[in-house]
Short mmCIF file of C-alpha atoms and ligand atoms in Angstrom, two decimals:
data_model
loop_
_atom_site.label_atom_id
_atom_site.label_comp_id
_atom_site.label_asym_id
_atom_site.label_seq_id
_atom_site.Cartn_x
_atom_site.Cartn_y
_atom_site.Cartn_z
CA MET A 380 -61.43 27.62 40.27
CA ILE A 381 -60.70 25.35 37.54
CA PHE A 382 -60.62 27.62 33.79
CA PRO A 383 -62.60 25.40 30.40
CA GLU A 384 -59.37 23.57 28.87
CA LYS A 385 -59.03 25.47 25.65
CA PHE A 386 -58.87 28.62 27.97
CA VAL A 387 -55.97 30.33 25.85
CA TRP A 388 -53.31 32.17 27.72
CA GLY A 389 -51.26 34.59 26.94
CA ALA A 390 -49.63 38.02 26.86
CA ALA A 391 -49.57 41.33 24.84
CA THR A 392 -47.33 44.14 23.51
CA ALA A 393 -47.13 46.77 21.11
CA ALA A 394 -43.77 47.46 18.25
CA TYR A 395 -43.57 50.98 19.13
CA GLN A 396 -43.41 50.32 23.05
CA ILE A 397 -40.62 47.68 22.81
CA GLU A 398 -38.68 46.79 20.06
CA GLY A 399 -36.79 50.61 19.13
CA ALA A 400 -34.57 50.20 16.08
CA VAL A 401 -36.35 52.54 14.17
CA LYS A 402 -34.23 53.87 11.96
CA GLU A 403 -33.33 50.32 11.35
CA ASP A 404 -34.37 48.09 7.65
CA GLY A 405 -36.09 50.74 5.91
CA ARG A 406 -37.57 51.78 8.67
CA GLY A 407 -40.28 55.05 8.09
CA GLN A 408 -41.37 57.70 10.25
CA SER A 409 -44.80 57.47 12.23
CA ILE A 410 -47.11 59.91 14.31
CA TRP A 411 -45.22 58.22 17.33
CA ASP A 412 -41.60 59.36 16.19
CA THR A 413 -42.95 63.08 15.69
CA PHE A 414 -45.12 62.93 18.76
CA SER A 415 -42.16 61.41 21.17
CA HIS A 416 -39.68 64.08 20.07
CA SER A 417 -41.53 67.05 20.70
CA PRO A 418 -40.98 68.58 23.99
CA GLY A 419 -44.06 68.63 26.48
CA ASN A 420 -46.33 65.45 24.86
CA VAL A 421 -44.09 62.25 26.90
CA ALA A 422 -42.59 62.49 30.65
CA ASP A 423 -39.07 63.12 31.38
CA GLY A 424 -39.14 63.41 27.21
CA ASP A 425 -38.62 59.98 26.62
CA THR A 426 -38.91 58.45 23.56
CA GLY A 427 -39.37 54.73 21.05
CA ASP A 428 -36.32 54.96 19.90
CA VAL A 429 -34.17 52.37 22.12
CA ALA A 430 -37.55 51.20 23.75
CA CYS A 431 -36.71 47.11 24.75
CA ASP A 432 -34.93 46.85 22.02
CA HIS A 433 -36.83 44.24 21.48
CA TYR A 434 -35.88 44.05 17.33
CA HIS A 435 -32.61 42.99 18.49
CA ARG A 436 -33.55 41.18 21.35
CA TYR A 437 -36.61 38.73 20.22
CA ARG A 438 -35.18 35.47 20.31
CA ASP A 439 -34.54 35.88 23.47
CA ASP A 440 -37.44 37.62 24.41
CA VAL A 441 -39.77 34.73 23.07
CA ALA A 442 -37.43 32.23 25.14
CA LEU A 443 -38.57 33.93 28.77
CA MET A 444 -42.13 33.42 27.28
CA ARG A 445 -41.58 29.84 26.51
CA GLU A 446 -40.23 29.31 30.23
CA LEU A 447 -43.96 30.99 31.68
CA GLY A 448 -44.90 27.89 28.86
CA LEU A 449 -47.68 31.63 27.30
CA ALA A 450 -50.23 29.72 24.30
CA ALA A 451 -50.43 33.11 22.71
CA TYR A 452 -48.52 35.78 22.34
CA ARG A 453 -49.86 38.82 21.23
CA PHE A 454 -47.75 41.75 18.66
CA SER A 455 -48.35 44.75 16.84
CA VAL A 456 -47.20 45.22 13.49
CA ALA A 457 -45.36 48.18 12.63
CA TRP A 458 -47.01 49.79 9.55
CA PRO A 459 -44.28 52.43 8.92
CA ARG A 460 -41.84 49.20 8.78
CA VAL A 461 -43.45 47.53 6.03
CA GLN A 462 -44.90 50.79 4.36
CA PRO A 463 -42.45 53.71 5.76
CA ASP A 464 -44.82 55.88 3.50
CA GLY A 465 -48.27 53.79 4.33
CA ARG A 466 -48.83 53.18 1.25
CA GLY A 467 -47.58 51.42 -2.13
CA PRO A 468 -45.07 47.80 -2.33
CA ALA A 469 -43.77 46.27 0.62
CA ASN A 470 -40.50 47.15 2.16
CA PRO A 471 -39.31 43.59 2.35
CA ARG A 472 -36.25 44.20 4.88
CA GLY A 473 -39.25 45.57 7.23
CA LEU A 474 -41.43 42.09 6.77
CA ALA A 475 -38.78 40.13 7.47
CA PHE A 476 -38.65 40.59 10.69
CA TYR A 477 -41.98 39.94 11.77
CA ASP A 478 -41.71 37.00 9.81
CA ARG A 479 -38.37 35.56 11.79
CA LEU A 480 -40.25 36.54 15.11
CA VAL A 481 -43.27 34.69 14.37
CA ASP A 482 -41.00 30.93 12.34
CA GLU A 483 -39.36 31.82 15.97
CA LEU A 484 -42.67 31.87 18.42
CA LEU A 485 -43.93 28.89 15.92
CA GLU A 486 -41.12 27.19 18.00
CA ALA A 487 -42.16 27.37 20.95
CA GLY A 488 -45.26 26.37 20.70
CA ILE A 489 -46.68 29.94 20.86
CA ALA A 490 -49.92 31.25 19.05
CA PRO A 491 -48.91 34.79 17.41
CA TYR A 492 -51.83 36.58 18.13
CA LEU A 493 -50.79 39.95 15.56
CA THR A 494 -52.02 43.01 16.00
CA LEU A 495 -51.74 45.62 12.30
CA TYR A 496 -52.20 48.79 14.07
CA HIS A 497 -51.43 49.48 17.85
CA TRP A 498 -51.51 52.86 17.15
CA ASP A 499 -48.37 53.17 14.77
CA LEU A 500 -49.29 55.27 11.43
CA PRO A 501 -47.12 56.90 8.85
CA GLN A 502 -46.00 60.16 9.73
CA ALA A 503 -46.68 60.74 5.48
CA LEU A 504 -49.85 59.39 5.65
CA GLU A 505 -50.60 62.58 9.04
CA ASP A 506 -49.30 64.76 6.54
CA ARG A 507 -52.62 63.92 4.24
CA GLY A 508 -54.73 64.15 7.29
CA GLY A 509 -54.87 60.42 8.55
CA TRP A 510 -57.80 59.32 10.71
CA THR A 511 -59.26 62.10 9.88
CA ASP A 512 -59.51 62.26 5.73
CA ARG A 513 -60.51 59.11 4.46
CA ASP A 514 -58.62 57.95 2.90
CA THR A 515 -56.71 56.79 5.24
CA ALA A 516 -58.62 54.14 5.83
CA PHE A 517 -58.19 52.22 1.75
CA ARG A 518 -54.53 52.83 2.57
CA PHE A 519 -55.24 50.46 6.33
CA ALA A 520 -56.74 47.80 4.02
CA ASP A 521 -53.71 47.30 1.70
CA TYR A 522 -51.38 47.29 4.21
CA ALA A 523 -53.37 44.40 5.94
CA ALA A 524 -53.55 42.90 2.88
CA VAL A 525 -49.49 43.22 2.24
CA VAL A 526 -48.74 41.42 5.76
CA HIS A 527 -51.22 39.22 5.21
CA ASP A 528 -50.00 37.65 2.22
CA ARG A 529 -46.39 36.87 3.54
CA LEU A 530 -47.58 36.11 7.81
CA GLY A 531 -51.14 34.65 6.42
CA ASP A 532 -49.87 30.97 5.84
CA ARG A 533 -48.63 31.35 9.54
CA VAL A 534 -50.62 33.11 12.49
CA HIS A 535 -53.90 32.35 12.14
CA ASP A 536 -55.78 34.80 14.75
CA TRP A 537 -55.39 39.06 13.40
CA ALA A 538 -56.50 42.14 14.77
CA THR A 539 -57.80 45.20 13.25
CA LEU A 540 -57.31 48.06 15.42
CA ASN A 541 -55.91 48.36 18.53
CA GLU A 542 -58.73 50.36 20.66
CA PRO A 543 -60.05 53.35 18.38
CA TRP A 544 -61.27 54.77 21.20
CA VAL A 545 -57.92 56.13 22.77
CA ALA A 546 -56.76 56.14 19.14
CA ALA A 547 -58.54 58.91 18.49
CA PHE A 548 -59.78 60.70 20.81
CA LEU A 549 -56.36 60.67 22.73
CA GLY A 550 -55.25 61.20 19.70
CA TYR A 551 -57.43 63.49 17.38
CA GLY A 552 -59.71 64.98 20.50
CA ASN A 553 -57.69 66.06 23.81
CA GLY A 554 -54.45 65.82 22.34
CA VAL A 555 -52.59 62.85 25.07
CA HIS A 556 -51.37 60.70 22.93
CA ALA A 557 -49.90 60.79 18.76
CA PRO A 558 -51.22 62.88 16.43
CA GLY A 559 -51.84 65.55 19.05
CA ARG A 560 -54.68 67.30 18.38
CA ARG A 561 -57.18 68.56 19.96
CA SER A 562 -60.34 68.87 17.91
CA PRO A 563 -63.91 66.96 19.10
CA ALA A 564 -64.60 67.18 15.26
CA ASP A 565 -61.47 65.88 14.83
CA ALA A 566 -62.14 63.00 16.48
CA LEU A 567 -65.50 62.05 15.65
CA ARG A 568 -64.10 61.26 11.97
CA ALA A 569 -61.31 60.11 12.79
CA ALA A 570 -62.94 57.27 14.62
CA HIS A 571 -65.61 57.19 11.68
CA HIS A 572 -62.16 56.59 9.24
CA LEU A 573 -60.91 54.10 11.60
CA LEU A 574 -63.42 51.89 12.17
CA VAL A 575 -64.26 51.89 8.23
CA GLY A 576 -60.33 50.99 8.18
CA HIS A 577 -61.32 47.97 10.41
CA GLY A 578 -64.19 47.55 7.89
CA LEU A 579 -62.07 47.30 4.81
CA ALA A 580 -59.38 45.92 6.43
CA ALA A 581 -61.77 42.07 7.90
CA ALA A 582 -63.19 42.72 4.54
CA ARG A 583 -59.54 41.68 2.81
CA LEU A 584 -58.01 40.04 5.66
CA ARG A 585 -61.68 37.51 5.09
CA GLU A 586 -61.53 37.34 1.26
CA ALA A 587 -56.81 35.81 1.89
CA GLY A 588 -58.90 33.16 4.64
CA ALA A 589 -57.32 35.20 7.82
CA GLY A 590 -58.20 31.77 10.33
CA SER A 591 -59.81 34.58 13.21
CA ILE A 592 -60.29 38.22 12.79
CA MET A 593 -61.27 40.63 15.70
CA LEU A 594 -61.51 44.36 17.34
CA VAL A 595 -60.01 45.43 20.23
CA VAL A 596 -61.79 47.66 22.03
CA ASN A 597 -60.95 49.25 24.95
CA SER A 598 -64.02 49.18 27.48
CA SER A 599 -64.93 50.17 30.30
CA PRO A 600 -68.17 49.00 33.02
CA VAL A 601 -69.52 52.65 32.69
CA LEU A 602 -71.30 53.20 36.59
CA THR A 603 -72.11 55.48 39.33
CA PRO A 604 -69.89 56.25 42.11
CA ALA A 605 -72.22 54.76 44.30
CA GLN A 606 -72.22 51.70 42.19
CA VAL A 607 -68.34 50.60 42.01
CA ASN A 608 -68.39 49.07 45.49
CA ASP A 609 -72.67 48.19 45.58
CA PRO A 610 -73.19 46.92 42.19
CA ALA A 611 -77.17 46.70 43.08
CA ALA A 612 -77.42 50.19 43.69
CA VAL A 613 -79.95 51.61 41.67
CA PRO A 614 -78.87 55.46 41.10
CA ALA A 615 -81.28 58.14 40.64
CA GLU A 616 -82.30 58.89 36.66
CA ALA A 617 -80.31 61.02 35.16
CA ASP A 618 -77.47 59.47 36.75
CA ALA A 619 -78.31 56.75 34.46
CA ALA A 620 -78.55 58.45 32.03
CA ALA A 621 -75.35 59.34 32.28
CA VAL A 622 -73.60 56.28 32.38
CA ASP A 623 -75.77 55.20 29.44
CA ARG A 624 -74.35 57.88 26.95
CA VAL A 625 -71.40 57.58 28.43
CA HIS A 626 -71.32 54.13 27.54
CA ALA A 627 -72.34 54.42 24.17
CA LEU A 628 -69.03 56.72 23.43
CA LEU A 629 -66.75 54.18 24.89
CA THR A 630 -68.19 51.15 23.95
CA ARG A 631 -71.01 50.83 21.44
CA GLN A 632 -69.45 53.33 19.02
CA PHE A 633 -67.52 51.60 17.49
CA LEU A 634 -68.54 47.97 18.93
CA ASP A 635 -72.26 48.57 16.74
CA PRO A 636 -71.11 49.46 14.24
CA ALA A 637 -68.81 46.90 13.63
CA VAL A 638 -71.01 43.77 14.97
CA HIS A 639 -75.09 45.22 14.67
CA GLY A 640 -74.23 47.64 11.65
CA ARG A 641 -75.77 50.52 13.08
CA TYR A 642 -74.75 53.76 15.60
CA PRO A 643 -76.37 54.39 18.56
CA GLU A 644 -78.21 57.65 19.09
CA GLU A 645 -76.03 59.08 20.72
CA VAL A 646 -72.80 59.66 18.95
CA LEU A 647 -74.32 60.91 15.61
CA ALA A 648 -76.01 63.53 18.40
CA ALA A 649 -72.18 64.15 19.57
CA ALA A 650 -71.57 64.12 15.75
CA GLY A 651 -74.40 66.36 14.58
CA ARG A 652 -72.85 69.15 17.01
CA ASN A 653 -69.12 68.66 16.74
CA GLY A 654 -68.50 69.34 13.09
CA GLY A 655 -71.34 67.44 11.31
CA THR A 656 -72.12 63.61 10.20
CA GLY A 657 -71.53 64.65 6.44
CA HIS A 658 -68.25 61.95 6.45
CA LEU A 659 -70.79 59.87 7.28
CA LEU A 660 -71.24 58.13 3.77
CA ASP A 661 -74.34 55.98 2.12
CA GLY A 662 -72.89 52.41 1.96
CA ASP A 663 -70.21 52.88 5.12
CA LEU A 664 -71.84 51.08 7.74
CA GLU A 665 -72.04 47.90 5.60
CA VAL A 666 -68.82 47.95 5.19
CA ILE A 667 -67.96 48.56 8.65
CA ASN A 668 -70.36 45.56 9.24
CA ALA A 669 -67.92 42.92 8.44
CA PRO A 670 -68.03 40.27 9.82
CA ILE A 671 -65.52 39.39 13.20
CA ASP A 672 -64.86 35.71 14.92
CA LEU A 673 -64.11 38.15 18.44
CA ILE A 674 -63.80 40.49 20.41
CA GLY A 675 -60.99 41.70 22.17
CA ILE A 676 -61.17 43.62 25.70
CA ASN A 677 -58.57 45.49 27.34
CA TYR A 678 -59.92 46.63 31.07
CA TYR A 679 -58.22 48.27 33.07
CA ASN A 680 -60.92 50.11 35.29
CA PRO A 681 -64.13 51.13 35.55
CA CYS A 682 -65.10 54.29 34.32
CA VAL A 683 -67.42 56.88 36.74
CA VAL A 684 -69.85 59.37 35.98
CA GLU A 685 -72.62 61.13 37.55
CA ALA A 686 -75.10 63.59 36.45
CA GLY A 687 -73.15 67.47 36.24
CA PRO A 688 -75.78 69.76 34.83
CA GLY A 689 -74.36 73.08 33.45
CA LEU A 690 -70.97 70.84 32.30
CA PRO A 691 -69.10 71.18 29.25
CA ALA A 692 -67.90 68.24 27.74
CA ASP A 693 -64.76 66.60 28.15
CA ALA A 694 -61.99 67.44 25.57
CA ALA A 695 -61.94 63.41 24.94
CA TRP A 696 -65.75 62.99 25.47
CA PRO A 697 -68.12 64.49 22.90
CA GLY A 698 -71.63 64.56 23.39
CA SER A 699 -70.93 63.70 27.41
CA GLU A 700 -71.91 67.47 28.05
CA ASP A 701 -73.76 68.24 31.62
CA ILE A 702 -71.86 64.48 33.08
CA ARG A 703 -69.20 64.22 35.39
CA PHE A 704 -66.38 62.00 35.98
CA ALA A 705 -65.75 61.10 38.88
CA PRO A 706 -63.30 59.22 40.87
CA ALA A 707 -63.61 55.29 42.32
CA ASP A 708 -63.90 54.71 46.05
CA ALA A 709 -61.27 52.55 45.45
CA PRO A 710 -56.88 51.88 45.71
CA VAL A 711 -55.29 53.30 42.99
CA THR A 712 -52.15 51.82 40.55
CA ALA A 713 -48.68 53.97 39.83
CA MET A 714 -51.28 55.43 36.89
CA GLY A 715 -53.93 56.51 39.72
CA TRP A 716 -56.29 54.46 37.93
CA PRO A 717 -59.06 53.08 39.89
CA ILE A 718 -58.66 49.12 40.75
CA VAL A 719 -62.53 47.13 40.99
CA PRO A 720 -61.43 43.93 39.79
CA ASP A 721 -65.86 42.50 39.55
CA GLY A 722 -65.79 45.55 37.03
CA LEU A 723 -64.45 42.64 34.46
CA SER A 724 -66.90 40.96 34.50
CA ARG A 725 -69.55 42.38 35.60
CA LEU A 726 -67.93 44.04 31.97
CA LEU A 727 -67.45 40.81 29.92
CA VAL A 728 -70.89 39.95 30.96
CA ARG A 729 -72.40 42.95 29.61
CA LEU A 730 -70.86 42.51 26.08
CA SER A 731 -71.91 38.40 25.69
CA GLN A 732 -75.51 39.86 26.62
CA ASP A 733 -75.34 43.06 23.49
CA TYR A 734 -73.44 41.14 21.01
CA PRO A 735 -73.87 36.80 21.78
CA ASP A 736 -72.46 35.68 18.23
CA VAL A 737 -69.27 37.24 18.77
CA GLY A 738 -66.56 35.38 21.02
CA LEU A 739 -65.25 37.74 23.52
CA MET A 740 -60.69 37.44 24.51
CA VAL A 741 -59.34 39.50 27.45
CA THR A 742 -56.68 41.31 25.58
CA GLU A 743 -54.96 43.70 27.85
CA ASN A 744 -55.63 43.67 31.11
CA GLY A 745 -52.73 44.66 34.16
CA ALA A 746 -51.36 47.37 35.51
CA ALA A 747 -48.26 49.61 37.22
CA PHE A 748 -47.17 49.65 40.07
CA ASP A 749 -43.63 51.51 41.68
CA ASP A 750 -42.26 48.01 41.40
CA VAL A 751 -38.60 47.45 43.13
CA VAL A 752 -35.52 45.51 42.28
CA GLU A 753 -34.66 43.94 45.10
CA ASP A 754 -31.48 41.46 44.98
CA GLY A 755 -31.68 40.35 41.53
CA ARG A 756 -35.48 40.89 42.17
CA VAL A 757 -39.14 42.67 41.30
CA HIS A 758 -41.36 41.82 44.81
CA ASP A 759 -44.59 42.60 43.29
CA ALA A 760 -46.85 41.27 45.45
CA ASP A 761 -49.45 44.23 44.32
CA ARG A 762 -49.28 43.21 40.98
CA VAL A 763 -49.94 39.37 42.08
CA ALA A 764 -52.81 40.86 44.00
CA TYR A 765 -53.90 42.74 40.58
CA LEU A 766 -53.94 40.00 38.08
CA ARG A 767 -55.35 37.63 40.92
CA GLY A 768 -58.82 39.42 41.12
CA HIS A 769 -58.83 40.18 37.90
CA LEU A 770 -58.81 36.53 36.49
CA ARG A 771 -61.58 35.36 39.36
CA GLU A 772 -63.69 37.76 37.49
CA VAL A 773 -62.55 36.12 34.12
CA GLY A 774 -64.00 33.14 35.94
CA ARG A 775 -66.68 34.39 37.26
CA ALA A 776 -67.99 35.60 33.42
CA ILE A 777 -66.96 31.98 32.40
CA GLU A 778 -69.56 30.93 34.92
CA ALA A 779 -71.96 33.75 34.13
CA GLY A 780 -71.64 32.13 30.33
CA ALA A 781 -69.66 34.43 28.92
CA ASP A 782 -68.12 33.49 25.90
CA LEU A 783 -64.68 33.81 26.75
CA ARG A 784 -62.13 32.20 24.89
CA GLY A 785 -58.21 33.34 26.37
CA TYR A 786 -57.13 35.58 28.59
CA LEU A 787 -53.71 38.57 27.81
CA VAL A 788 -51.54 40.27 29.65
CA TRP A 789 -50.64 43.52 30.15
CA SER A 790 -47.73 43.80 29.29
CA LEU A 791 -44.92 41.03 28.75
CA LEU A 792 -42.60 43.63 28.92
CA ASP A 793 -41.67 46.86 30.92
CA ASN A 794 -42.27 49.12 28.44
CA PHE A 795 -42.60 52.54 26.61
CA GLU A 796 -46.05 53.75 28.55
CA TRP A 797 -47.29 56.21 25.98
CA ALA A 798 -47.29 60.05 27.29
CA GLU A 799 -46.23 58.41 30.71
CA GLY A 800 -42.50 57.64 29.20
CA TYR A 801 -40.76 54.99 30.72
CA ARG A 802 -41.65 56.00 34.53
CA ARG A 803 -44.45 53.26 34.92
CA ARG A 804 -43.84 49.59 34.57
CA PHE A 805 -47.16 47.47 32.86
CA GLY A 806 -44.98 44.83 33.00
CA ILE A 807 -44.88 41.18 34.56
CA VAL A 808 -41.39 40.50 33.33
CA HIS A 809 -38.64 43.60 34.73
CA VAL A 810 -36.83 45.36 32.00
CA ASP A 811 -33.33 48.04 33.56
CA TYR A 812 -33.40 49.42 30.26
CA ALA A 813 -29.86 51.52 30.50
CA THR A 814 -28.38 47.69 30.57
CA GLN A 815 -31.62 45.73 28.68
CA VAL A 816 -31.66 43.35 31.36
CA ARG A 817 -34.57 41.36 31.42
CA VAL A 818 -35.78 39.77 35.31
CA LEU A 819 -38.74 37.82 35.37
CA LYS A 820 -40.98 39.25 38.56
CA ASP A 821 -42.87 37.63 41.66
CA SER A 822 -46.23 37.97 38.87
CA ALA A 823 -44.39 36.29 35.65
CA LEU A 824 -43.42 33.42 37.95
CA TRP A 825 -47.17 32.74 39.85
CA TYR A 826 -48.98 33.74 36.34
CA ARG A 827 -46.65 30.44 35.09
CA ASP A 828 -47.97 28.20 37.92
CA VAL A 829 -51.71 29.06 37.23
CA ILE A 830 -50.80 28.88 32.90
CA ALA A 831 -49.12 25.30 33.98
CA THR A 832 -52.51 24.17 36.66
CA ASN A 833 -54.75 25.69 34.35
CA ARG A 834 -56.57 27.11 37.63
CA LEU A 835 -56.86 30.05 40.36
C1 PNW B 1008 -53.98 50.09 26.30
N1 PNW B 1008 -57.32 55.84 28.73
O1 PNW B 1008 -54.26 51.39 26.29
C2 PNW B 1008 -52.71 50.42 25.56
O2 PNW B 1008 -53.57 49.50 24.72
C3 PNW B 1008 -51.48 49.64 26.23
O3 PNW B 1008 -51.02 50.54 24.17
C4 PNW B 1008 -51.46 50.30 26.51
O4 PNW B 1008 -50.08 50.48 27.41
C5 PNW B 1008 -52.17 49.92 28.18
O5 PNW B 1008 -53.64 50.34 27.74
C6 PNW B 1008 -51.49 50.58 29.34
O6 PNW B 1008 -52.14 52.51 29.42
C7 PNW B 1008 -54.61 52.52 27.38
O7 PNW B 1008 -56.38 57.45 29.21
C8 PNW B 1008 -54.39 54.07 27.33
O8 PNW B 1008 -58.57 55.67 28.78
C9 PNW B 1008 -55.09 55.19 27.75
C10 PNW B 1008 -56.18 54.50 28.47
C11 PNW B 1008 -57.01 53.37 27.94
C12 PNW B 1008 -55.94 52.25 27.49
#
């Protein structure tokens, strides 16, 4: 399988998951500092205080990327490094880190893909209501402008939000992520304000001359249990309705407003029954509908559902009453997530049909496995198989006509896996947290060859 000539190969990370140095150079506190330091929220009491110490080791890490031949590196900027309280003048020492990182990347011939928000909201803004407060959207747009002002001369590719579904529904809905609130109504409000923030920021970036603007979503094809292994299976009417509703709640909730300027009925109905729709103001959809160049897709697994009469909505899924989230008949990763490679092509083809005027990029895909280091090597055949299987589906989606521009593996490094802490390893590069020694796993060496030959 040969990939298109200009296909962009890369890897992704996020600030809180790798940087450490949480008190350095004037960085303010984020909701993830607060959350991870509160007992019971993160496995083994892990925090991002040190993480991969990337803040001090970024030169070595860029050297690894160069060794792998990456054309692109997606990272995120920590808002509280730039604006410690989430508002006001920029903290020059915080911005200077990203300045150095970007220069190092460009020197190595690697295109920086900059994500503005990968979940580390300044705690000072959370104290005023966080994403449930409309004002946070305006603060986010100001922050976007501040970052672009400093880096826009060298960074071409910008992403506003990473996975607003996770930020809203795990952060404010079921409380598994920071800030740990548990309110379906708050989650729906947060989701909307995240979208308003996206639209306002996209407009500011455009105005400032940003080269390319992207919204990154976590998305999954929504399937019935039978469809997991048989794409042709025809679901019963009630199951098909459950599939459509969950697709609306997961993916269309974000992409329909952003790309088409309208909310799905299912989302309006969910809001109606959870706190109301009073936060949806006239003009918001026009703001959210700011033109974007790319949709970033983070894919890990399909979402499997069926009708289950009488069931209450899952805490993270307001609007999912009478729907059962079912296990998939498939092998799983160390996260317990089912491995269904052709879910990726099914998803990409669907999105390219639903949003035909916007390009697509796989901005995250990868897997956690229980890696072992043997004689200074990590023989992660399971991860190689996962990536190979998913890349084949990337190729198939392109053959089927999807306008897919690139693929970024999650993740470059083993890192702080949110509520799972350091016990789950997603990297193609192994990190020994005691010594900070990095070792290229077999998957990294394999990926290097894919990139070098542009074929599978
Ligand atoms: C994404 N879910 O998170 C994030 O963008 C990464 O920061 C993260 O490390 C990676 O995927 C692996 O988890 C998700 O529960 C976390 O549906 C949770 C979910 C989805 C994505």
